[in-house]
C-alpha cells in the first residue's frame, strides 16, 4: 500500500505557510514552541512522538533551547523517538556529525531513552550504514511498511537549495521507493559522504517544518518558494508532504528576496 503520492511535477507553486522572524533567535523560540506542540499532539493521539532532526548549524539554537525549561521539563521526552533526516559518514564524536551536535546540545540534557535515539551509524561503510538505518526505520514502521509515518520532519536548506542530503543534480531527489540512500556531495567544506532519507519518507510525515536563516539562503529561498518548479536545481521543492502540513520558518535576512505579494 503506497501511502504517498510523488509531488506533482507540474509548475504548481508550493503551498506552504511562511513565517518570517526578526532574527534567528526569535526563529528558534518559535521552532521550540512548534516542536513542543507537535510532540504534545502526537503523544496525546498515539502515545509517541516520531521526529527527524535536520543537521547543519541552523537547528543548534533550537536544540539548546529544547534543553532548557520549560521544554526540558514539559515535553514528554520518554515518548520521543529521534531519527536524523541525514547524516555525514563520520564517527559520532566527530564535529562533522549531525548526531554529535544534537547529542552535545540536547540529548545529553533530556530523558530520551537511548533505545529511542536512532542515529545513522556514521562509522560504517556507506552501504552498511544504509542497511542499518533502514532496519532502524523498520522497527518503528507499521506492518508491511519500510518506514514509520513521522509526526514531525525538521528540515534545513542549504544556500544551493538542497535539503537533508538531497542535492542539486542528484538522482536521490527523484527517489520514490527506497527510504534511505548513500550520497556524495561537496558542500561548504562539510563531509562529502552522506546518508539521507528520501522524499517519500519526508512527504509521508504528518508535519514538515523548515528552519532557514541567514543572508546566504535568500536566493535559494525565493527560487524554492516562488520560482518555477525545478526540483533538480532546487531540491527543497521536492518536499511536499501529502498532509499539506508544510511550514517554513525564516528570518528577515533569508526572506529578503521574497515577493511579499
Ligand atoms: C547537513 C544538513 C543540511 C543542512 C543544510 C543547512 O547534514 O548538512 O542536514 O541539509 O540542513 O545544509 O545547513 P545550515 O543550517 O548549517 O545552513
PDB file of C-alpha atoms and ligand atoms in Angstrom:
ATOM      1  CA  UNK A   1       0.000   0.000   0.000  1.00  0.00           C
ATOM      2  CA  UNK A   2       1.584   3.224  -1.205  1.00  0.00           C
ATOM      3  CA  UNK A   3       0.952   5.944   1.346  1.00  0.00           C
ATOM      4  CA  UNK A   4       2.490   8.784  -0.535  1.00  0.00           C
ATOM      5  CA  UNK A   5       1.958  10.378  -3.870  1.00  0.00           C
ATOM      6  CA  UNK A   6       5.068  11.813  -5.541  1.00  0.00           C
ATOM      7  CA  UNK A   7       4.816  15.597  -5.694  1.00  0.00           C
ATOM      8  CA  UNK A   8       3.077  16.848  -8.841  1.00  0.00           C
ATOM      9  CA  UNK A   9       5.758  17.504 -11.432  1.00  0.00           C
ATOM     10  CA  UNK A  10       3.867  20.431 -12.868  1.00  0.00           C
ATOM     11  CA  UNK A  11       4.619  24.077 -12.299  1.00  0.00           C
ATOM     12  CA  UNK A  12       2.367  24.164  -9.263  1.00  0.00           C
ATOM     13  CA  UNK A  13       3.681  26.652  -6.751  1.00  0.00           C
ATOM     14  CA  UNK A  14       4.352  25.105  -3.366  1.00  0.00           C
ATOM     15  CA  UNK A  15       1.523  25.622  -0.935  1.00  0.00           C
ATOM     16  CA  UNK A  16       3.280  26.406   2.281  1.00  0.00           C
ATOM     17  CA  UNK A  17       2.848  28.501   5.381  1.00  0.00           C
ATOM     18  CA  UNK A  18       5.651  31.001   5.742  1.00  0.00           C
ATOM     19  CA  UNK A  19       6.569  32.863   8.916  1.00  0.00           C
ATOM     20  CA  UNK A  20       9.349  35.464   8.885  1.00  0.00           C
ATOM     21  CA  UNK A  21      11.053  36.292  12.197  1.00  0.00           C
ATOM     22  CA  UNK A  22      13.174  39.322  13.038  1.00  0.00           C
ATOM     23  CA  UNK A  23      16.219  37.181  13.711  1.00  0.00           C
ATOM     24  CA  UNK A  24      17.389  33.598  14.133  1.00  0.00           C
ATOM     25  CA  UNK A  25      16.904  33.598  17.908  1.00  0.00           C
ATOM     26  CA  UNK A  26      13.220  34.509  17.529  1.00  0.00           C
ATOM     27  CA  UNK A  27      13.017  31.774  14.894  1.00  0.00           C
ATOM     28  CA  UNK A  28      14.474  29.268  17.365  1.00  0.00           C
ATOM     29  CA  UNK A  29      11.883  30.193  20.019  1.00  0.00           C
ATOM     30  CA  UNK A  30       9.046  29.690  17.541  1.00  0.00           C
ATOM     31  CA  UNK A  31      10.571  26.388  16.449  1.00  0.00           C
ATOM     32  CA  UNK A  32      10.778  25.192  20.054  1.00  0.00           C
ATOM     33  CA  UNK A  33       7.114  26.064  20.557  1.00  0.00           C
ATOM     34  CA  UNK A  34       6.178  24.251  17.340  1.00  0.00           C
ATOM     35  CA  UNK A  35       8.228  21.205  18.387  1.00  0.00           C
ATOM     36  CA  UNK A  36       6.575  21.115  21.806  1.00  0.00           C
ATOM     37  CA  UNK A  37       3.094  21.475  20.309  1.00  0.00           C
ATOM     38  CA  UNK A  38       3.732  18.746  17.770  1.00  0.00           C
ATOM     39  CA  UNK A  39       5.081  16.473  20.498  1.00  0.00           C
ATOM     40  CA  UNK A  40       2.090  17.045  22.782  1.00  0.00           C
ATOM     41  CA  UNK A  41      -0.358  16.331  19.938  1.00  0.00           C
ATOM     42  CA  UNK A  42       1.450  13.150  18.884  1.00  0.00           C
ATOM     43  CA  UNK A  43       1.796  11.754  22.395  1.00  0.00           C
ATOM     44  CA  UNK A  44      -1.842  12.528  23.178  1.00  0.00           C
ATOM     45  CA  UNK A  45      -3.019  10.879  19.949  1.00  0.00           C
ATOM     46  CA  UNK A  46      -0.585   7.984  19.529  1.00  0.00           C
ATOM     47  CA  UNK A  47       1.435   7.691  22.709  1.00  0.00           C
ATOM     48  CA  UNK A  48       4.700   8.537  20.988  1.00  0.00           C
ATOM     49  CA  UNK A  49       6.389  11.337  19.012  1.00  0.00           C
ATOM     50  CA  UNK A  50       8.411  10.338  15.960  1.00  0.00           C
ATOM     51  CA  UNK A  51      10.650  13.102  14.676  1.00  0.00           C
ATOM     52  CA  UNK A  52      13.532  13.508  12.221  1.00  0.00           C
ATOM     53  CA  UNK A  53      16.098  16.163  13.074  1.00  0.00           C
ATOM     54  CA  UNK A  54      17.838  18.310  10.486  1.00  0.00           C
ATOM     55  CA  UNK A  55      21.573  18.823  10.588  1.00  0.00           C
ATOM     56  CA  UNK A  56      23.915  21.703   9.967  1.00  0.00           C
ATOM     57  CA  UNK A  57      24.112  24.816  12.143  1.00  0.00           C
ATOM     58  CA  UNK A  58      20.619  26.337  11.957  1.00  0.00           C
ATOM     59  CA  UNK A  59      18.852  23.881  14.321  1.00  0.00           C
ATOM     60  CA  UNK A  60      21.557  24.125  17.016  1.00  0.00           C
ATOM     61  CA  UNK A  61      19.879  27.138  18.665  1.00  0.00           C
ATOM     62  CA  UNK A  62      16.663  25.095  18.747  1.00  0.00           C
ATOM     63  CA  UNK A  63      18.455  22.110  20.323  1.00  0.00           C
ATOM     64  CA  UNK A  64      19.926  24.343  23.022  1.00  0.00           C
ATOM     65  CA  UNK A  65      16.504  25.866  23.736  1.00  0.00           C
ATOM     66  CA  UNK A  66      14.794  22.473  23.978  1.00  0.00           C
ATOM     67  CA  UNK A  67      17.363  21.526  26.626  1.00  0.00           C
ATOM     68  CA  UNK A  68      16.165  24.375  28.878  1.00  0.00           C
ATOM     69  CA  UNK A  69      12.917  24.939  30.814  1.00  0.00           C
ATOM     70  CA  UNK A  70      10.064  24.811  30.020  1.00  0.00           C
ATOM     71  CA  UNK A  71      10.819  22.465  27.118  1.00  0.00           C
ATOM     72  CA  UNK A  72      13.238  20.218  29.021  1.00  0.00           C
ATOM     73  CA  UNK A  73      10.553  19.526  31.612  1.00  0.00           C
ATOM     74  CA  UNK A  74       7.283  19.886  29.716  1.00  0.00           C
ATOM     75  CA  UNK A  75       7.995  17.766  26.644  1.00  0.00           C
ATOM     76  CA  UNK A  76       7.409  14.079  27.348  1.00  0.00           C
ATOM     77  CA  UNK A  77      10.934  13.072  26.261  1.00  0.00           C
ATOM     78  CA  UNK A  78      10.400   9.440  27.291  1.00  0.00           C
ATOM     79  CA  UNK A  79       7.861   9.159  24.450  1.00  0.00           C
ATOM     80  CA  UNK A  80      10.151  10.731  21.815  1.00  0.00           C
ATOM     81  CA  UNK A  81      11.787   8.637  19.086  1.00  0.00           C
ATOM     82  CA  UNK A  82      14.528  10.514  17.233  1.00  0.00           C
ATOM     83  CA  UNK A  83      15.894   9.936  13.766  1.00  0.00           C
ATOM     84  CA  UNK A  84      18.006  12.181  11.533  1.00  0.00           C
ATOM     85  CA  UNK A  85      16.951  13.400   8.100  1.00  0.00           C
ATOM     86  CA  UNK A  86      20.520  12.948   7.004  1.00  0.00           C
ATOM     87  CA  UNK A  87      23.986  12.328   8.423  1.00  0.00           C
ATOM     88  CA  UNK A  88      27.545  12.604   7.380  1.00  0.00           C
ATOM     89  CA  UNK A  89      29.533   9.344   7.358  1.00  0.00           C
ATOM     90  CA  UNK A  90      31.898  10.275  10.163  1.00  0.00           C
ATOM     91  CA  UNK A  91      32.210   8.880  13.708  1.00  0.00           C
ATOM     92  CA  UNK A  92      29.613  10.002  16.261  1.00  0.00           C
ATOM     93  CA  UNK A  93      32.235  12.012  18.172  1.00  0.00           C
ATOM     94  CA  UNK A  94      33.316  13.930  15.079  1.00  0.00           C
ATOM     95  CA  UNK A  95      32.299  17.613  14.921  1.00  0.00           C
ATOM     96  CA  UNK A  96      31.146  16.956  11.360  1.00  0.00           C
ATOM     97  CA  UNK A  97      28.450  14.610  12.687  1.00  0.00           C
ATOM     98  CA  UNK A  98      24.876  15.898  12.968  1.00  0.00           C
ATOM     99  CA  UNK A  99      24.336  13.420  15.784  1.00  0.00           C
ATOM    100  CA  UNK A 100      27.368  14.871  17.643  1.00  0.00           C
ATOM    101  CA  UNK A 101      25.777  18.324  17.881  1.00  0.00           C
ATOM    102  CA  UNK A 102      22.305  17.076  18.801  1.00  0.00           C
ATOM    103  CA  UNK A 103      23.876  14.855  21.491  1.00  0.00           C
ATOM    104  CA  UNK A 104      26.067  17.680  22.838  1.00  0.00           C
ATOM    105  CA  UNK A 105      23.298  20.303  22.915  1.00  0.00           C
ATOM    106  CA  UNK A 106      20.117  18.323  23.594  1.00  0.00           C
ATOM    107  CA  UNK A 107      20.246  14.554  24.006  1.00  0.00           C
ATOM    108  CA  UNK A 108      22.726  14.753  26.904  1.00  0.00           C
ATOM    109  CA  UNK A 109      20.274  17.076  28.724  1.00  0.00           C
ATOM    110  CA  UNK A 110      16.893  15.354  28.350  1.00  0.00           C
ATOM    111  CA  UNK A 111      15.449  11.974  29.295  1.00  0.00           C
ATOM    112  CA  UNK A 112      15.115  10.292  25.918  1.00  0.00           C
ATOM    113  CA  UNK A 113      15.792   6.570  26.415  1.00  0.00           C
ATOM    114  CA  UNK A 114      18.932   5.587  24.493  1.00  0.00           C
ATOM    115  CA  UNK A 115      16.899   2.881  22.714  1.00  0.00           C
ATOM    116  CA  UNK A 116      14.735   5.643  21.209  1.00  0.00           C
ATOM    117  CA  UNK A 117      17.639   7.544  19.689  1.00  0.00           C
ATOM    118  CA  UNK A 118      18.297   6.232  16.180  1.00  0.00           C
ATOM    119  CA  UNK A 119      21.442   7.730  14.680  1.00  0.00           C
ATOM    120  CA  UNK A 120      22.832   6.829  11.306  1.00  0.00           C
ATOM    121  CA  UNK A 121      25.912   4.735  12.142  1.00  0.00           C
ATOM    122  CA  UNK A 122      28.386   7.094  10.537  1.00  0.00           C
ATOM    123  CA  UNK A 123      31.359   4.918  11.382  1.00  0.00           C
ATOM    124  CA  UNK A 124      30.154   2.184   8.994  1.00  0.00           C
ATOM    125  CA  UNK A 125      30.862   1.918   5.274  1.00  0.00           C
ATOM    126  CA  UNK A 126      28.118   3.698   3.325  1.00  0.00           C
ATOM    127  CA  UNK A 127      26.023   0.726   2.216  1.00  0.00           C
ATOM    128  CA  UNK A 128      26.217  -0.909   5.663  1.00  0.00           C
ATOM    129  CA  UNK A 129      25.060   2.361   7.219  1.00  0.00           C
ATOM    130  CA  UNK A 130      22.155   2.480   4.735  1.00  0.00           C
ATOM    131  CA  UNK A 131      21.071  -1.075   5.587  1.00  0.00           C
ATOM    132  CA  UNK A 132      21.395  -0.466   9.324  1.00  0.00           C
ATOM    133  CA  UNK A 133      19.408   2.794   9.191  1.00  0.00           C
ATOM    134  CA  UNK A 134      16.724   1.138   7.072  1.00  0.00           C
ATOM    135  CA  UNK A 135      16.439  -1.597   9.701  1.00  0.00           C
ATOM    136  CA  UNK A 136      16.092   1.026  12.446  1.00  0.00           C
ATOM    137  CA  UNK A 137      13.309   2.717  10.475  1.00  0.00           C
ATOM    138  CA  UNK A 138      11.529  -0.587  10.004  1.00  0.00           C
ATOM    139  CA  UNK A 139      11.460  -1.283  13.765  1.00  0.00           C
ATOM    140  CA  UNK A 140       9.032   1.617  14.177  1.00  0.00           C
ATOM    141  CA  UNK A 141       7.083   1.125  10.945  1.00  0.00           C
ATOM    142  CA  UNK A 142       3.624  -0.405  10.644  1.00  0.00           C
ATOM    143  CA  UNK A 143       3.448  -3.976   9.344  1.00  0.00           C
ATOM    144  CA  UNK A 144       4.485  -4.139   5.718  1.00  0.00           C
ATOM    145  CA  UNK A 145       5.872  -0.613   5.686  1.00  0.00           C
ATOM    146  CA  UNK A 146       9.571   0.286   5.265  1.00  0.00           C
ATOM    147  CA  UNK A 147       9.397   3.433   7.410  1.00  0.00           C
ATOM    148  CA  UNK A 148       7.173   4.921  10.090  1.00  0.00           C
ATOM    149  CA  UNK A 149       4.981   7.941   9.454  1.00  0.00           C
ATOM    150  CA  UNK A 150       6.910  10.700  11.220  1.00  0.00           C
ATOM    151  CA  UNK A 151       4.926  13.208  13.259  1.00  0.00           C
ATOM    152  CA  UNK A 152       7.434  15.956  12.509  1.00  0.00           C
ATOM    153  CA  UNK A 153      10.251  16.267   9.981  1.00  0.00           C
ATOM    154  CA  UNK A 154      12.556  19.185  10.780  1.00  0.00           C
ATOM    155  CA  UNK A 155      14.263  20.319   7.593  1.00  0.00           C
ATOM    156  CA  UNK A 156      17.061  22.734   6.751  1.00  0.00           C
ATOM    157  CA  UNK A 157      18.038  24.193   3.410  1.00  0.00           C
ATOM    158  CA  UNK A 158      21.458  24.951   2.003  1.00  0.00           C
ATOM    159  CA  UNK A 159      22.387  28.072   0.032  1.00  0.00           C
ATOM    160  CA  UNK A 160      22.157  25.864  -3.078  1.00  0.00           C
ATOM    161  CA  UNK A 161      18.586  24.791  -2.311  1.00  0.00           C
ATOM    162  CA  UNK A 162      19.452  21.308  -1.033  1.00  0.00           C
ATOM    163  CA  UNK A 163      17.618  19.809   1.900  1.00  0.00           C
ATOM    164  CA  UNK A 164      18.713  16.885   4.037  1.00  0.00           C
ATOM    165  CA  UNK A 165      21.368  15.441   1.708  1.00  0.00           C
ATOM    166  CA  UNK A 166      19.220  15.804  -1.398  1.00  0.00           C
ATOM    167  CA  UNK A 167      21.489  17.963  -3.528  1.00  0.00           C
ATOM    168  CA  UNK A 168      21.067  19.646  -6.918  1.00  0.00           C
ATOM    169  CA  UNK A 169      21.716  17.232  -9.775  1.00  0.00           C
ATOM    170  CA  UNK A 170      21.365  14.165  -7.544  1.00  0.00           C
ATOM    171  CA  UNK A 171      19.135  11.254  -8.563  1.00  0.00           C
ATOM    172  CA  UNK A 172      18.194  10.949  -4.871  1.00  0.00           C
ATOM    173  CA  UNK A 173      15.855  13.902  -5.366  1.00  0.00           C
ATOM    174  CA  UNK A 174      13.652  11.672  -7.567  1.00  0.00           C
ATOM    175  CA  UNK A 175      13.757   8.524  -5.408  1.00  0.00           C
ATOM    176  CA  UNK A 176      10.234   7.209  -4.933  1.00  0.00           C
ATOM    177  CA  UNK A 177      10.600   3.897  -3.113  1.00  0.00           C
ATOM    178  CA  UNK A 178      13.837   3.481  -1.137  1.00  0.00           C
ATOM    179  CA  UNK A 179      13.704   5.264   2.233  1.00  0.00           C
ATOM    180  CA  UNK A 180      17.482   5.642   2.677  1.00  0.00           C
ATOM    181  CA  UNK A 181      20.277   6.346   0.199  1.00  0.00           C
ATOM    182  CA  UNK A 182      24.027   6.922   0.380  1.00  0.00           C
ATOM    183  CA  UNK A 183      25.110  10.047  -1.495  1.00  0.00           C
ATOM    184  CA  UNK A 184      28.242  12.093  -2.047  1.00  0.00           C
ATOM    185  CA  UNK A 185      28.100  15.877  -2.007  1.00  0.00           C
ATOM    186  CA  UNK A 186      30.612  18.686  -1.969  1.00  0.00           C
ATOM    187  CA  UNK A 187      29.049  21.450   0.096  1.00  0.00           C
ATOM    188  CA  UNK A 188      30.564  24.097   2.329  1.00  0.00           C
ATOM    189  CA  UNK A 189      33.651  22.064   3.139  1.00  0.00           C
ATOM    190  CA  UNK A 190      31.453  19.601   5.037  1.00  0.00           C
ATOM    191  CA  UNK A 191      31.960  15.811   4.984  1.00  0.00           C
ATOM    192  CA  UNK A 192      31.095  14.598   1.490  1.00  0.00           C
ATOM    193  CA  UNK A 193      29.977  11.006   2.176  1.00  0.00           C
ATOM    194  CA  UNK A 194      26.425  11.055   3.499  1.00  0.00           C
ATOM    195  CA  UNK A 195      23.315   9.015   4.170  1.00  0.00           C
ATOM    196  CA  UNK A 196      19.929  10.651   3.632  1.00  0.00           C
ATOM    197  CA  UNK A 197      16.264   9.920   3.997  1.00  0.00           C
ATOM    198  CA  UNK A 198      14.463  10.310   0.693  1.00  0.00           C
ATOM    199  CA  UNK A 199      11.470  12.423  -0.432  1.00  0.00           C
ATOM    200  CA  UNK A 200       8.839   9.681   0.117  1.00  0.00           C
ATOM    201  CA  UNK A 201       9.762   9.495   3.812  1.00  0.00           C
ATOM    202  CA  UNK A 202       9.654  13.249   4.316  1.00  0.00           C
ATOM    203  CA  UNK A 203       6.480  13.614   2.217  1.00  0.00           C
ATOM    204  CA  UNK A 204       4.753  10.969   4.330  1.00  0.00           C
ATOM    205  CA  UNK A 205       5.316  12.987   7.515  1.00  0.00           C
ATOM    206  CA  UNK A 206       2.299  14.481   9.264  1.00  0.00           C
ATOM    207  CA  UNK A 207       4.111  17.799   9.544  1.00  0.00           C
ATOM    208  CA  UNK A 208       7.193  19.281   7.859  1.00  0.00           C
ATOM    209  CA  UNK A 209       8.910  22.343   9.319  1.00  0.00           C
ATOM    210  CA  UNK A 210      11.776  24.062   7.506  1.00  0.00           C
ATOM    211  CA  UNK A 211      14.115  26.271   9.528  1.00  0.00           C
ATOM    212  CA  UNK A 212      16.046  28.637   7.229  1.00  0.00           C
ATOM    213  CA  UNK A 213      18.092  31.624   8.394  1.00  0.00           C
ATOM    214  CA  UNK A 214      20.776  33.896   7.037  1.00  0.00           C
ATOM    215  CA  UNK A 215      21.531  36.130   4.093  1.00  0.00           C
ATOM    216  CA  UNK A 216      23.182  33.325   2.135  1.00  0.00           C
ATOM    217  CA  UNK A 217      19.857  31.475   1.857  1.00  0.00           C
ATOM    218  CA  UNK A 218      17.875  34.387   0.296  1.00  0.00           C
ATOM    219  CA  UNK A 219      18.360  33.459  -3.375  1.00  0.00           C
ATOM    220  CA  UNK A 220      17.539  29.793  -2.855  1.00  0.00           C
ATOM    221  CA  UNK A 221      14.526  30.555  -0.658  1.00  0.00           C
ATOM    222  CA  UNK A 222      12.976  32.838  -3.284  1.00  0.00           C
ATOM    223  CA  UNK A 223      13.632  30.250  -6.010  1.00  0.00           C
ATOM    224  CA  UNK A 224      12.234  27.358  -3.971  1.00  0.00           C
ATOM    225  CA  UNK A 225       9.106  29.126  -2.776  1.00  0.00           C
ATOM    226  CA  UNK A 226       8.311  31.485  -5.638  1.00  0.00           C
ATOM    227  CA  UNK A 227      10.305  30.335  -8.648  1.00  0.00           C
ATOM    228  CA  UNK A 228       9.380  27.850 -11.354  1.00  0.00           C
ATOM    229  CA  UNK A 229       9.183  24.233 -10.236  1.00  0.00           C
ATOM    230  CA  UNK A 230      12.582  22.686 -10.870  1.00  0.00           C
ATOM    231  CA  UNK A 231      13.412  20.103  -8.233  1.00  0.00           C
ATOM    232  CA  UNK A 232      16.658  19.104  -9.948  1.00  0.00           C
ATOM    233  CA  UNK A 233      18.015  22.614  -9.445  1.00  0.00           C
ATOM    234  CA  UNK A 234      16.152  23.388  -6.197  1.00  0.00           C
ATOM    235  CA  UNK A 235      15.751  20.061  -4.343  1.00  0.00           C
ATOM    236  CA  UNK A 236      13.898  21.576  -1.378  1.00  0.00           C
ATOM    237  CA  UNK A 237      10.951  21.901  -3.779  1.00  0.00           C
ATOM    238  CA  UNK A 238      10.545  18.112  -3.700  1.00  0.00           C
ATOM    239  CA  UNK A 239       9.358  18.301  -0.079  1.00  0.00           C
ATOM    240  CA  UNK A 240       5.601  18.471  -0.465  1.00  0.00           C
ATOM    241  CA  UNK A 241       4.032  16.422   2.340  1.00  0.00           C
ATOM    242  CA  UNK A 242       0.841  14.597   1.393  1.00  0.00           C
ATOM    243  CA  UNK A 243      -0.561  16.028   4.637  1.00  0.00           C
ATOM    244  CA  UNK A 244      -0.054  19.512   3.131  1.00  0.00           C
ATOM    245  CA  UNK A 245       1.208  20.460   6.597  1.00  0.00           C
ATOM    246  CA  UNK A 246       4.303  22.322   5.395  1.00  0.00           C
ATOM    247  CA  UNK A 247       5.672  25.363   7.217  1.00  0.00           C
ATOM    248  CA  UNK A 248       8.740  27.499   6.604  1.00  0.00           C
ATOM    249  CA  UNK A 249      10.247  29.479   9.478  1.00  0.00           C
ATOM    250  CA  UNK A 250      12.757  32.013   8.181  1.00  0.00           C
ATOM    251  CA  UNK A 251      14.456  35.170   9.381  1.00  0.00           C
ATOM    252  CA  UNK A 252      14.346  38.544   7.607  1.00  0.00           C
ATOM    253  CA  UNK A 253      17.746  38.026   6.021  1.00  0.00           C
ATOM    254  CA  UNK A 254      16.755  34.778   4.334  1.00  0.00           C
ATOM    255  CA  UNK A 255      13.358  36.205   3.303  1.00  0.00           C
ATOM    256  CA  UNK A 256      14.905  39.336   1.797  1.00  0.00           C
ATOM    257  CA  UNK A 257      14.205  38.415  -1.838  1.00  0.00           C
ATOM    258  CA  UNK A 258      10.700  37.037  -1.364  1.00  0.00           C
ATOM    259  CA  UNK A 259       7.906  38.879  -3.173  1.00  0.00           C
ATOM    260  CA  UNK A 260       5.601  39.996  -0.323  1.00  0.00           C
ATOM    261  CA  UNK A 261       2.585  39.575  -2.613  1.00  0.00           C
TER     262      UNK A 261
HETATM  263  C1  LIG B   1      23.560  18.590   6.604  1.00  0.00           C
HETATM  264  C2  LIG B   1      22.177  19.123   6.786  1.00  0.00           C
HETATM  265  C3  LIG B   1      21.811  20.021   5.649  1.00  0.00           C
HETATM  266  C4  LIG B   1      21.552  21.359   6.301  1.00  0.00           C
HETATM  267  C5  LIG B   1      21.712  22.477   5.316  1.00  0.00           C
HETATM  268  C6  LIG B   1      21.659  23.826   6.028  1.00  0.00           C
HETATM  269  O1  LIG B   1      23.828  17.475   7.037  1.00  0.00           O
HETATM  270  O2  LIG B   1      24.393  19.342   6.085  1.00  0.00           O
HETATM  271  O3  LIG B   1      21.240  18.247   7.117  1.00  0.00           O
HETATM  272  O4  LIG B   1      20.727  19.622   4.886  1.00  0.00           O
HETATM  273  O5  LIG B   1      20.224  21.363   6.842  1.00  0.00           O
HETATM  274  O6  LIG B   1      22.979  22.328   4.703  1.00  0.00           O
HETATM  275  O7  LIG B   1      22.771  23.872   6.898  1.00  0.00           O
HETATM  276  P1  LIG B   1      22.988  25.155   7.830  1.00  0.00           P
HETATM  277  O8  LIG B   1      21.854  25.161   8.807  1.00  0.00           O
HETATM  278  O9  LIG B   1      24.309  24.918   8.512  1.00  0.00           O
HETATM  279  O10 LIG B   1      22.982  26.364   6.930  1.00  0.00           O
END
